[in-house]
Amino acid sequence: PPGAHVPALVIGTGYGGSVAALRLAQAGIDVHMLEMGMAWDTPGSDGKIFANTTAPDQRSYWLRTRTKQPLSNFLGFPIDKDIPRYTGILDAEEFGGIAVYQGRGVGGGSLVNGGMAVTPRRERFGAILPTVNADEMYNVYYPRANAGLGVTNVDQAWWNSVACYQYARVGRKHAERSGFSFVFVPNVYDWEYMKQEVAGTVPKSAVAGELLYGNNAGKKTLQKTYLAQAKATGRVAISALHRVTSVAPANGRYAIAVEQLDTTGTVVATKNVTADKVFFAAGSVGTSKLLTKLKATGVLPGLNNEIGKGWGDNGNVMCGRANHLWDPTGAVQASIPTAGIDNWDAGGAFAEVAPLPTGIETYASFYLSITRNPHRAQFSWNSAANRVELNWQTAWKQPSIDMAKSIFDKINAKEGTIYRTDLFGVYKIWGDHLTYHPLGGAVLGKATDNHGRLHGYSGLYVIDGALIPGNTSVNPFVTITALAERNIDRIIAADF
Ligand code: FDA
């Protein structure tokens, strides 16, 4: 309620926020979480909570009147379509040189992501978070995060036998014939459920293409893991459709300004609450935007000059390859990715063998590469336009393209195949206009101390992907979760 006071306020309900809420609550501290997206707990008129990837509707996009599908074209034809403006689940947030895809709703990115739950190779950790004790991470916090998230491995014998992973087996064959290391990747999907989907004994979800706009059954999102546990403590309250606009010091506490939204995105109420401690967990972009604005507008002038810096795209770049007719990838493709091609050390790229669940045979292999892109962008406040901007340039994807080519040029040469040119436009090979993996903007050990305490203010913390300086060498959410577990452990012990 307006005017209320809470000991701990968490902005955002993604990985960092959910870890913070659960561990604080278990330590006996009452927590209130504010989430700008919807609760995603009520079915629509079709009886389902989430829309299918192949049929986006108003539930699919955050306040857009036209879809902005990551693969915008097919066989040369644009596939985006008009939809009603609604507080939908996927935000394609456009900055000058890049569209940043993010989940919106209780559960954050866990609602829309592929569930790939990858712990980086130990020897690469020093380059990811140089100031963090790797022994502690690999002995305690990565295992804790994997357990909390419900991470498991696919049954490889089953994987080898089912039609819905034909596309991934083609990916393996091509990778191995070119001498690349093909690695299975753990996931948070319930594999027993998927086996039943294939057997036809439960409603189909991953096997019916559900993912990008939410998954109605087998995926263990944060709603089913950390947030369910957090709610069960009785100490965590969550307000959906509540967007934080300000956090200001007030008599030894913090005053938080909040806008309540309706499902068209209209502000229907503004509220003020106070908190002793505030955790910024609005995601790399959300947290960076808030902090950049609050520093520049004099609300939190004591934040240091590292705010807004060190932002990267995890080197994301997408591409497709056209296979020969004897290498069909399958009309039915499980939307849950299971594997990748690891050429990080030699070529700077880790490529996820991604599904293309169109419902028809496309003879396409599709990949999302994570690359060692060196570019880092910065958020800044544009007072005339009253908004935060990001100075990323589309041309900065070129190193990512070159690194991805270290894999796919070789495979194409070996297989006698070519790149698809019809998925991202007309005659455009590379999906270089977007990222799924925003990281950084309030980097650990720079904008904050080595545990996420913001410099300049006691009781303000960053606990999400904003802490990570731009790249994790693999898909990021396990690292975000493990780092949050590490930081909240210390914060609870020392600050409460
Ligand atoms: P996260 O973005 O999860 O949560 C932040 C929350 O804060 C959001 O719910 C947001 O609405 C809310 N918020 C923002 N501003 C606010 C404000 N002012 N007030 C209130 N609330 C606010 N990663 C991976 O490891 N494996 C994978 O397979 C994939 N696949 C994938 C696919 C797609 C399509 C996307 C978009 C992303 C992925 N990811 C992924 C990335 C992964 O989902 C991402 O790294 C994490 O969700 C980031 O976690 P955070 O806790 O940092 O923020």
Coordinates of C-alpha atoms and ligand atoms in Angstrom, one line a residue:
P1 CA 0.0 0.0 0.0
P2 CA 1.1 3.6 -0.6
G3 CA 3.1 5.0 2.3
A4 CA 4.1 1.6 3.6
H5 CA 7.5 0.8 4.9
V6 CA 9.4 -2.4 4.2
P7 CA 12.8 -3.6 5.5
A8 CA 13.9 -4.8 2.0
L9 CA 12.5 -3.8 -1.3
V10 CA 13.5 -5.7 -4.5
I11 CA 13.1 -4.0 -7.9
G12 CA 12.4 -6.7 -10.5
T13 CA 11.6 -10.4 -10.2
G14 CA 14.2 -12.0 -12.5
Y15 CA 17.1 -14.2 -11.4
G16 CA 18.9 -11.7 -9.2
G17 CA 15.7 -10.5 -7.6
S18 CA 14.4 -13.9 -6.9
V19 CA 17.6 -15.1 -5.3
A20 CA 17.7 -12.0 -3.1
A21 CA 14.0 -12.4 -2.0
L22 CA 14.3 -16.0 -1.1
R23 CA 17.5 -15.8 0.9
L24 CA 16.4 -12.6 2.7
A25 CA 13.1 -14.2 3.6
Q26 CA 14.7 -17.4 4.8
A27 CA 16.9 -15.1 7.1
G28 CA 13.7 -13.7 8.6
I29 CA 13.5 -10.5 6.7
D30 CA 10.3 -9.3 5.1
V31 CA 10.6 -8.5 1.4
H32 CA 8.5 -6.6 -1.1
M33 CA 9.1 -7.2 -4.8
L34 CA 8.0 -4.7 -7.4
E35 CA 7.7 -5.9 -11.0
M36 CA 6.7 -3.8 -14.0
G37 CA 5.4 -6.8 -16.0
M38 CA 2.3 -8.9 -15.4
A39 CA 1.9 -11.8 -12.9
W40 CA 1.3 -14.4 -15.7
D41 CA -0.9 -16.6 -13.6
T42 CA -4.3 -16.3 -15.4
P43 CA -5.2 -18.0 -18.7
G44 CA -6.4 -16.0 -21.7
S45 CA -9.5 -16.6 -23.7
D46 CA -7.8 -19.7 -25.4
G47 CA -7.4 -21.3 -21.9
K48 CA -3.6 -20.8 -22.0
I49 CA -1.5 -18.3 -20.1
F50 CA 1.1 -18.0 -22.8
A51 CA 0.9 -17.6 -26.6
N52 CA 2.7 -20.0 -29.0
T53 CA 5.9 -18.9 -30.7
T54 CA 4.2 -19.6 -34.1
A55 CA 1.2 -17.4 -33.3
P56 CA 2.1 -14.2 -31.5
D57 CA -0.7 -12.1 -30.1
Q58 CA -1.1 -9.3 -27.7
R59 CA 0.4 -11.4 -24.9
S60 CA 3.6 -11.7 -26.8
Y61 CA 5.1 -8.2 -26.8
W62 CA 5.6 -5.4 -24.3
L63 CA 3.7 -2.3 -25.4
R64 CA 4.1 -2.7 -29.1
T65 CA 1.5 -2.5 -31.8
R66 CA 3.4 -4.7 -34.2
T67 CA 5.5 -7.8 -33.4
K68 CA 9.2 -7.6 -33.6
Q69 CA 10.2 -11.2 -34.1
P70 CA 13.9 -12.0 -33.8
L71 CA 13.7 -13.8 -37.1
S72 CA 11.9 -11.2 -39.0
N73 CA 11.6 -12.9 -42.4
F74 CA 11.0 -16.3 -44.0
L75 CA 11.9 -17.1 -47.6
G76 CA 12.2 -13.4 -48.1
F77 CA 8.8 -12.4 -46.7
P78 CA 8.4 -10.3 -43.6
I79 CA 6.5 -12.1 -40.9
D80 CA 5.8 -9.4 -38.4
K81 CA 2.1 -8.5 -37.8
D82 CA -0.1 -6.0 -36.0
I83 CA -1.1 -6.8 -32.4
P84 CA -3.0 -4.8 -29.8
R85 CA -0.8 -2.8 -27.5
Y86 CA -0.5 -4.7 -24.2
T87 CA 1.8 -5.4 -21.3
G88 CA 3.0 -8.6 -23.1
I89 CA 5.8 -10.9 -22.1
L90 CA 8.7 -10.1 -24.4
D91 CA 10.2 -6.6 -24.7
A92 CA 12.3 -5.8 -27.8
E93 CA 13.7 -2.6 -26.4
E94 CA 15.3 -0.6 -29.1
F95 CA 18.3 1.6 -28.6
G96 CA 20.2 3.3 -31.4
G97 CA 22.2 0.3 -32.6
I98 CA 20.6 -2.7 -31.0
A99 CA 17.3 -4.3 -30.0
V100 CA 17.6 -5.8 -26.5
Y101 CA 15.2 -8.6 -25.9
Q102 CA 14.0 -9.1 -22.3
G103 CA 11.3 -10.9 -20.3
R104 CA 8.6 -8.8 -18.7
G105 CA 6.6 -10.2 -15.8
V106 CA 6.9 -12.1 -12.6
G107 CA 9.9 -14.3 -13.3
G108 CA 11.7 -11.9 -15.6
G109 CA 13.8 -13.5 -18.3
S110 CA 13.0 -17.0 -17.1
L111 CA 9.5 -16.6 -18.7
V112 CA 10.9 -16.3 -22.2
N113 CA 14.3 -17.8 -22.3
G114 CA 15.5 -21.1 -23.7
G115 CA 16.3 -22.5 -20.3
M116 CA 19.9 -23.3 -21.3
A117 CA 21.6 -23.5 -17.9
V118 CA 25.3 -23.4 -18.5
T119 CA 28.1 -23.1 -16.0
P120 CA 31.1 -21.6 -17.7
R121 CA 34.3 -23.7 -17.9
R122 CA 36.3 -23.1 -14.8
E123 CA 39.4 -21.9 -16.6
R124 CA 37.4 -19.2 -18.3
F125 CA 35.9 -17.8 -15.1
G126 CA 38.8 -15.4 -14.3
A127 CA 38.1 -13.5 -17.5
I128 CA 34.4 -13.2 -16.7
L129 CA 34.5 -12.0 -13.1
P130 CA 38.2 -11.4 -12.2
T131 CA 37.6 -10.1 -8.7
V132 CA 35.5 -13.1 -7.6
N133 CA 37.0 -16.1 -5.7
A134 CA 36.5 -18.9 -8.3
D135 CA 36.9 -21.7 -5.7
E136 CA 34.0 -20.4 -3.7
M137 CA 31.9 -20.0 -6.9
Y138 CA 32.6 -23.5 -8.2
N139 CA 32.5 -25.3 -4.8
V140 CA 29.5 -23.5 -3.3
Y141 CA 27.6 -21.0 -5.4
Y142 CA 27.3 -22.6 -8.8
P143 CA 26.1 -25.9 -7.3
R144 CA 23.6 -23.9 -5.1
A145 CA 22.3 -22.0 -8.2
N146 CA 22.0 -25.2 -10.3
A147 CA 20.1 -26.9 -7.4
G148 CA 17.8 -23.9 -6.9
L149 CA 17.0 -23.6 -10.6
G150 CA 16.3 -27.3 -11.1
V151 CA 19.0 -27.8 -13.7
T152 CA 19.2 -31.3 -15.2
N153 CA 20.7 -33.1 -18.3
V154 CA 18.8 -34.6 -21.2
D155 CA 18.7 -38.4 -21.4
Q156 CA 21.0 -38.8 -24.4
A157 CA 19.7 -42.2 -25.4
W158 CA 16.2 -40.7 -25.7
W159 CA 17.6 -37.6 -27.4
N160 CA 19.2 -39.8 -30.0
S161 CA 15.9 -41.5 -30.8
V162 CA 13.3 -38.7 -31.0
A163 CA 12.1 -36.9 -34.1
C164 CA 12.0 -33.5 -32.3
Y165 CA 15.8 -33.5 -31.8
Q166 CA 16.6 -34.4 -35.4
Y167 CA 17.7 -30.8 -35.9
A168 CA 20.1 -31.0 -33.1
R169 CA 21.5 -34.3 -34.4
V170 CA 22.1 -32.7 -37.8
G171 CA 23.9 -29.9 -35.8
R172 CA 26.1 -32.5 -34.1
K173 CA 26.9 -34.4 -37.3
H174 CA 28.0 -31.2 -39.1
A175 CA 30.0 -29.9 -36.1
E176 CA 31.8 -33.2 -35.6
R177 CA 32.6 -33.7 -39.3
S178 CA 34.3 -30.3 -39.2
G179 CA 36.3 -31.3 -36.1
F180 CA 34.5 -29.1 -33.6
S181 CA 33.6 -30.1 -30.1
F182 CA 29.9 -30.6 -29.7
V183 CA 28.7 -30.3 -26.1
F184 CA 25.5 -31.1 -24.4
V185 CA 24.1 -28.3 -22.3
P186 CA 21.9 -28.7 -19.2
N187 CA 18.5 -27.1 -19.1
V188 CA 15.7 -26.3 -16.6
Y189 CA 13.1 -28.1 -18.7
D190 CA 11.4 -31.1 -17.1
W191 CA 12.7 -33.8 -19.4
E192 CA 10.2 -36.4 -18.0
Y193 CA 7.4 -34.0 -19.1
M194 CA 8.9 -33.7 -22.5
K195 CA 9.1 -37.5 -22.8
Q196 CA 5.4 -37.6 -22.1
E197 CA 4.8 -34.9 -24.7
V198 CA 6.5 -37.0 -27.3
A199 CA 4.6 -40.1 -26.1
G200 CA 1.4 -38.1 -26.5
T201 CA 0.2 -38.5 -22.9
V202 CA 0.2 -34.9 -21.8
P203 CA -0.5 -31.5 -23.5
K204 CA 2.3 -30.6 -25.8
S205 CA 4.4 -27.6 -24.8
A206 CA 8.1 -27.6 -25.9
V207 CA 7.3 -30.0 -28.7
A208 CA 4.5 -27.7 -29.9
G209 CA 6.9 -24.8 -30.1
E210 CA 6.1 -22.9 -26.9
L211 CA 9.0 -20.8 -25.7
L212 CA 9.7 -17.3 -26.7
Y213 CA 6.3 -15.9 -25.5
G214 CA 6.2 -18.2 -22.5
N215 CA 5.9 -21.9 -21.9
N216 CA 2.6 -23.4 -20.5
A217 CA 4.0 -26.6 -19.0
G218 CA 7.4 -28.2 -18.7
K219 CA 9.8 -25.3 -18.2
K220 CA 10.9 -24.6 -14.6
T221 CA 10.7 -20.9 -14.6
L222 CA 11.5 -18.8 -11.5
Q223 CA 7.8 -18.9 -10.8
K224 CA 8.1 -22.6 -10.1
T225 CA 11.5 -22.5 -8.4
Y226 CA 13.0 -19.6 -6.4
L227 CA 9.8 -17.5 -6.4
A228 CA 7.6 -20.4 -5.3
Q229 CA 10.0 -21.1 -2.4
A230 CA 10.1 -17.4 -1.6
K231 CA 6.3 -17.1 -1.4
A232 CA 6.1 -20.2 0.7
T233 CA 8.1 -18.5 3.5
G234 CA 5.2 -16.1 4.0
R235 CA 7.6 -13.2 4.0
V236 CA 7.6 -12.2 0.4
A237 CA 5.0 -10.0 -1.3
I238 CA 5.0 -9.3 -5.0
S239 CA 3.3 -6.5 -6.8
A240 CA 3.0 -6.9 -10.5
L241 CA 2.4 -4.1 -13.0
H242 CA 4.3 -1.8 -10.6
R243 CA 7.2 0.1 -12.2
V244 CA 9.8 1.8 -10.0
T245 CA 10.8 5.3 -11.3
S246 CA 12.8 6.7 -8.4
V247 CA 14.8 5.7 -5.3
A248 CA 15.9 8.6 -3.2
P249 CA 17.5 9.0 0.2
A250 CA 15.1 10.0 2.9
N251 CA 15.9 10.3 6.6
G252 CA 18.3 7.3 6.7
R253 CA 15.9 5.3 4.6
Y254 CA 15.0 5.3 0.9
A255 CA 11.8 6.7 -0.6
I256 CA 10.7 4.7 -3.7
A257 CA 8.4 6.1 -6.3
V258 CA 6.3 3.6 -8.1
E259 CA 3.9 3.8 -11.1
Q260 CA 1.1 1.3 -11.3
L261 CA 0.2 0.3 -14.8
D262 CA -2.9 -1.2 -16.5
T263 CA -2.5 -3.7 -19.3
T264 CA -2.4 -1.0 -22.0
G265 CA 0.6 0.5 -20.2
T266 CA -1.2 3.5 -18.9
V267 CA -0.2 4.8 -15.5
V268 CA -3.3 4.4 -13.3
A269 CA -1.7 5.4 -9.9
T270 CA 1.5 6.6 -8.5
K271 CA 2.7 5.4 -5.1
N272 CA 5.4 6.1 -2.6
V273 CA 6.8 3.6 -0.2
T274 CA 9.9 3.5 2.0
A275 CA 12.5 0.9 2.6
D276 CA 15.6 0.4 4.7
K277 CA 17.4 -1.4 1.9
V278 CA 16.8 -1.5 -1.8
F279 CA 18.0 -4.2 -4.2
F280 CA 18.2 -3.2 -7.9
A281 CA 17.3 -6.4 -9.8
A282 CA 15.6 -4.8 -12.8
G283 CA 18.0 -6.6 -15.2
S284 CA 21.1 -5.2 -16.9
V285 CA 19.1 -2.6 -18.9
G286 CA 16.5 -1.9 -16.2
T287 CA 19.0 -1.4 -13.4
S288 CA 21.4 0.6 -15.6
K289 CA 18.6 2.9 -16.8
L290 CA 17.4 3.6 -13.3
L291 CA 20.8 4.3 -11.9
T292 CA 22.0 6.4 -14.8
K293 CA 18.9 8.6 -14.6
L294 CA 19.0 8.9 -10.8
K295 CA 22.7 9.9 -10.8
A296 CA 22.3 12.4 -13.7
T297 CA 19.2 14.0 -12.3
G298 CA 20.7 14.6 -8.9
V299 CA 18.6 12.1 -7.0
L300 CA 21.5 9.9 -6.2
P301 CA 24.5 12.2 -7.0
G302 CA 26.9 10.2 -4.8
L303 CA 26.9 7.2 -7.2
N304 CA 30.3 7.0 -8.9
N305 CA 31.3 7.4 -12.5
E306 CA 31.2 3.7 -13.3
I307 CA 27.4 3.8 -13.4
G308 CA 26.2 3.0 -16.9
K309 CA 29.5 1.6 -18.1
G310 CA 30.8 -1.8 -19.1
W311 CA 27.7 -2.9 -21.0
G312 CA 28.0 -5.8 -23.5
D313 CA 25.7 -8.0 -25.6
N314 CA 27.5 -11.3 -24.6
G315 CA 28.6 -11.3 -28.3
N316 CA 25.2 -12.6 -29.5
V317 CA 24.9 -13.1 -33.3
M318 CA 22.4 -15.4 -35.1
C319 CA 22.7 -17.2 -38.4
G320 CA 21.1 -20.0 -40.4
R321 CA 22.5 -22.5 -42.8
A322 CA 20.8 -24.2 -45.7
N323 CA 21.1 -27.9 -45.6
H324 CA 21.0 -30.4 -48.5
L325 CA 17.7 -32.3 -49.0
W326 CA 19.3 -35.3 -47.4
D327 CA 19.7 -33.4 -44.2
P328 CA 16.2 -32.4 -43.1
T329 CA 16.0 -30.8 -39.7
G330 CA 12.4 -31.9 -38.9
A331 CA 9.0 -30.3 -39.1
V332 CA 8.5 -30.8 -35.4
Q333 CA 11.4 -29.3 -33.4
A334 CA 11.5 -29.2 -29.6
S335 CA 11.9 -25.6 -28.6
I336 CA 14.3 -26.4 -25.8
P337 CA 17.9 -26.2 -27.0
T338 CA 20.2 -29.0 -25.8
A339 CA 23.6 -28.5 -27.2
G340 CA 26.2 -26.2 -28.6
I341 CA 29.4 -26.1 -30.6
D342 CA 32.4 -25.0 -28.5
N343 CA 35.0 -23.1 -30.5
W344 CA 35.7 -20.5 -27.8
D345 CA 39.4 -21.0 -27.3
A346 CA 40.3 -21.3 -31.0
G347 CA 37.8 -18.9 -32.5
G348 CA 36.0 -17.0 -29.8
A349 CA 32.6 -18.5 -30.4
F350 CA 30.2 -20.9 -28.6
A351 CA 27.2 -21.6 -30.9
E352 CA 23.9 -22.9 -29.6
V353 CA 22.3 -25.3 -32.0
A354 CA 18.9 -23.6 -31.8
P355 CA 15.5 -24.8 -32.8
L356 CA 13.5 -23.2 -35.6
P357 CA 10.0 -24.5 -34.6
T358 CA 8.0 -23.3 -37.7
G359 CA 5.9 -26.5 -38.0
I360 CA 7.2 -27.2 -41.5
E361 CA 10.4 -28.8 -42.8
T362 CA 12.8 -25.9 -43.6
Y363 CA 16.1 -27.7 -44.2
A364 CA 17.6 -25.0 -42.1
S365 CA 20.1 -25.2 -39.3
F366 CA 19.8 -22.2 -37.0
Y367 CA 22.4 -21.0 -34.5
L368 CA 22.7 -18.4 -31.7
S369 CA 26.4 -17.7 -31.2
I370 CA 27.9 -16.3 -28.1
T371 CA 31.2 -14.7 -29.0
R372 CA 34.1 -12.9 -27.3
N373 CA 33.1 -9.5 -28.7
P374 CA 35.4 -6.9 -27.1
H375 CA 33.1 -3.8 -27.5
R376 CA 31.5 -2.3 -24.4
A377 CA 28.8 0.4 -24.5
Q378 CA 27.7 3.0 -22.1
F379 CA 24.3 4.3 -20.9
S380 CA 23.9 8.1 -20.6
W381 CA 21.1 10.5 -19.7
N382 CA 19.6 12.6 -22.5
S383 CA 17.9 15.4 -20.6
A384 CA 16.3 17.0 -23.6
A385 CA 14.7 13.7 -24.6
N386 CA 14.1 12.7 -21.0
R387 CA 15.4 9.2 -21.5
V388 CA 18.5 7.0 -21.1
E389 CA 20.4 6.1 -24.2
L390 CA 22.9 3.4 -25.0
N391 CA 25.8 4.1 -27.5
W392 CA 26.1 0.6 -28.9
Q393 CA 26.7 0.6 -32.7
T394 CA 25.5 -2.1 -35.1
A395 CA 29.0 -2.2 -36.7
W396 CA 30.4 -3.4 -33.4
K397 CA 28.9 -6.8 -34.2
Q398 CA 31.5 -7.4 -36.8
P399 CA 34.0 -9.2 -34.5
S400 CA 31.1 -11.4 -33.5
I401 CA 30.3 -12.2 -37.1
D402 CA 34.0 -13.0 -37.7
M403 CA 34.1 -15.3 -34.7
A404 CA 30.9 -17.1 -35.7
K405 CA 32.4 -17.6 -39.1
S406 CA 35.2 -19.5 -37.5
I407 CA 32.7 -22.2 -37.1
F408 CA 30.2 -21.9 -39.9
D409 CA 32.5 -21.0 -42.8
K410 CA 34.3 -24.2 -42.0
I411 CA 31.1 -26.3 -41.7
N412 CA 29.7 -24.8 -45.0
A413 CA 33.0 -25.6 -46.8
K414 CA 33.0 -29.2 -45.5
E415 CA 29.3 -29.8 -46.2
G416 CA 29.1 -27.9 -49.5
T417 CA 26.3 -25.7 -48.0
I418 CA 25.6 -22.0 -47.8
Y419 CA 24.2 -19.5 -45.3
R420 CA 20.5 -18.8 -45.3
T421 CA 19.9 -15.2 -46.5
D422 CA 16.2 -15.0 -45.9
L423 CA 15.8 -15.0 -42.1
F424 CA 16.7 -11.5 -41.1
G425 CA 15.7 -9.6 -44.1
V426 CA 16.2 -10.0 -47.9
Y427 CA 19.7 -11.2 -48.6
K428 CA 20.9 -10.7 -45.0
I429 CA 22.9 -13.5 -43.5
W430 CA 23.6 -12.3 -39.9
G431 CA 21.2 -11.5 -37.2
D432 CA 23.4 -8.7 -35.9
H433 CA 20.7 -6.2 -34.8
L434 CA 19.9 -7.8 -31.4
T435 CA 20.9 -9.4 -28.2
Y436 CA 19.1 -11.8 -25.8
H437 CA 21.9 -11.5 -23.2
P438 CA 22.4 -7.9 -22.0
L439 CA 25.1 -7.7 -19.3
G440 CA 26.7 -5.0 -17.3
G441 CA 26.0 -1.3 -16.7
A442 CA 26.8 -1.4 -12.9
V443 CA 29.8 -3.6 -12.9
L444 CA 30.9 -5.6 -9.8
G445 CA 34.0 -4.0 -8.2
K446 CA 33.5 -0.8 -10.1
A447 CA 30.1 0.8 -9.7
T448 CA 29.7 -1.5 -6.6
D449 CA 32.0 -3.1 -4.1
N450 CA 33.0 -6.7 -4.6
H451 CA 29.6 -7.9 -3.3
G452 CA 27.2 -5.5 -5.2
R453 CA 26.9 -2.7 -2.6
L454 CA 26.6 0.5 -4.6
H455 CA 29.4 3.0 -3.9
G456 CA 28.2 6.2 -2.4
Y457 CA 25.1 4.9 -0.5
S458 CA 24.7 2.3 2.2
G459 CA 21.7 0.1 1.8
L460 CA 21.6 0.2 -2.0
Y461 CA 22.6 -3.0 -3.9
V462 CA 22.8 -4.3 -7.4
I463 CA 22.1 -8.0 -7.7
D464 CA 21.4 -8.8 -11.3
G465 CA 23.0 -9.1 -14.7
A466 CA 24.1 -5.4 -14.5
L467 CA 27.0 -6.6 -12.3
I468 CA 28.6 -8.8 -15.0
P469 CA 31.0 -6.9 -17.4
G470 CA 29.4 -7.7 -20.7
N471 CA 30.2 -11.3 -21.4
T472 CA 30.0 -14.7 -19.7
S473 CA 31.3 -16.9 -22.6
V474 CA 28.1 -19.0 -22.3
N475 CA 24.4 -18.3 -21.7
P476 CA 24.3 -16.1 -18.6
F477 CA 21.5 -16.9 -16.2
V478 CA 23.3 -19.6 -14.1
T479 CA 26.2 -17.1 -13.6
I480 CA 23.8 -14.3 -12.7
T481 CA 22.1 -16.7 -10.2
A482 CA 25.3 -18.0 -8.7
L483 CA 26.7 -14.5 -8.3
A484 CA 23.5 -13.4 -6.6
E485 CA 23.7 -16.3 -4.2
R486 CA 27.3 -15.4 -3.4
N487 CA 26.5 -11.7 -2.8
I488 CA 23.3 -12.1 -0.8
D489 CA 25.1 -14.6 1.5
R490 CA 27.6 -11.9 2.4
I491 CA 25.1 -9.1 2.5
I492 CA 22.8 -11.0 4.9
A493 CA 25.7 -11.9 7.2
A494 CA 27.3 -8.4 7.3
D495 CA 24.5 -5.8 6.7
F496 CA 21.4 -7.1 8.5
Ligands
FDA1 P1 15.7 -10.2 -15.7 O1 15.7 -9.5 -17.0 O2 15.5 -11.6 -15.7 O3 14.7 -9.6 -14.7 C1 14.5 -8.2 -14.5 C2 13.0 -7.9 -14.2 O4 12.9 -6.6 -13.7 C3 12.1 -8.0 -15.4 O5 11.0 -8.9 -15.0 C4 11.6 -6.6 -15.6 O6 10.3 -6.5 -16.1 C5 11.7 -6.0 -14.3 N1 11.9 -4.5 -14.3 C6 12.8 -3.8 -15.1 N2 12.7 -2.5 -14.8 C7 11.8 -2.4 -13.8 C8 11.4 -1.3 -13.1 N3 11.8 0.0 -13.3 N4 10.4 -1.5 -12.1 C9 10.0 -2.7 -11.8 N5 10.4 -3.8 -12.5 C10 11.3 -3.6 -13.5 N6 20.0 -17.1 -20.6 C11 20.5 -18.3 -20.4 O7 21.3 -18.5 -19.5 N7 20.0 -19.4 -21.1 C12 19.1 -19.2 -22.1 O8 18.7 -20.2 -22.8 C13 18.6 -17.9 -22.4 N8 17.8 -17.7 -23.5 C14 17.2 -16.5 -23.7 C15 16.2 -16.3 -24.6 C16 15.6 -15.0 -24.7 C17 14.6 -14.8 -25.8 C18 15.9 -14.0 -23.9 C19 15.3 -12.6 -24.0 C20 16.9 -14.2 -22.9 C21 17.6 -15.4 -22.8 N9 18.5 -15.6 -21.8 C22 19.1 -16.9 -21.6 C23 19.0 -14.5 -21.0 C24 18.4 -14.5 -19.5 O9 17.0 -14.7 -19.6 C25 18.8 -13.2 -18.8 O10 20.3 -13.2 -18.8 C26 18.3 -13.1 -17.4 O11 16.9 -13.2 -17.4 C27 18.8 -11.9 -16.7 O12 18.5 -12.0 -15.3 P2 18.4 -10.7 -14.4 O13 18.1 -11.1 -13.1 O14 19.6 -9.8 -14.6 O15 17.1 -9.8 -15.0

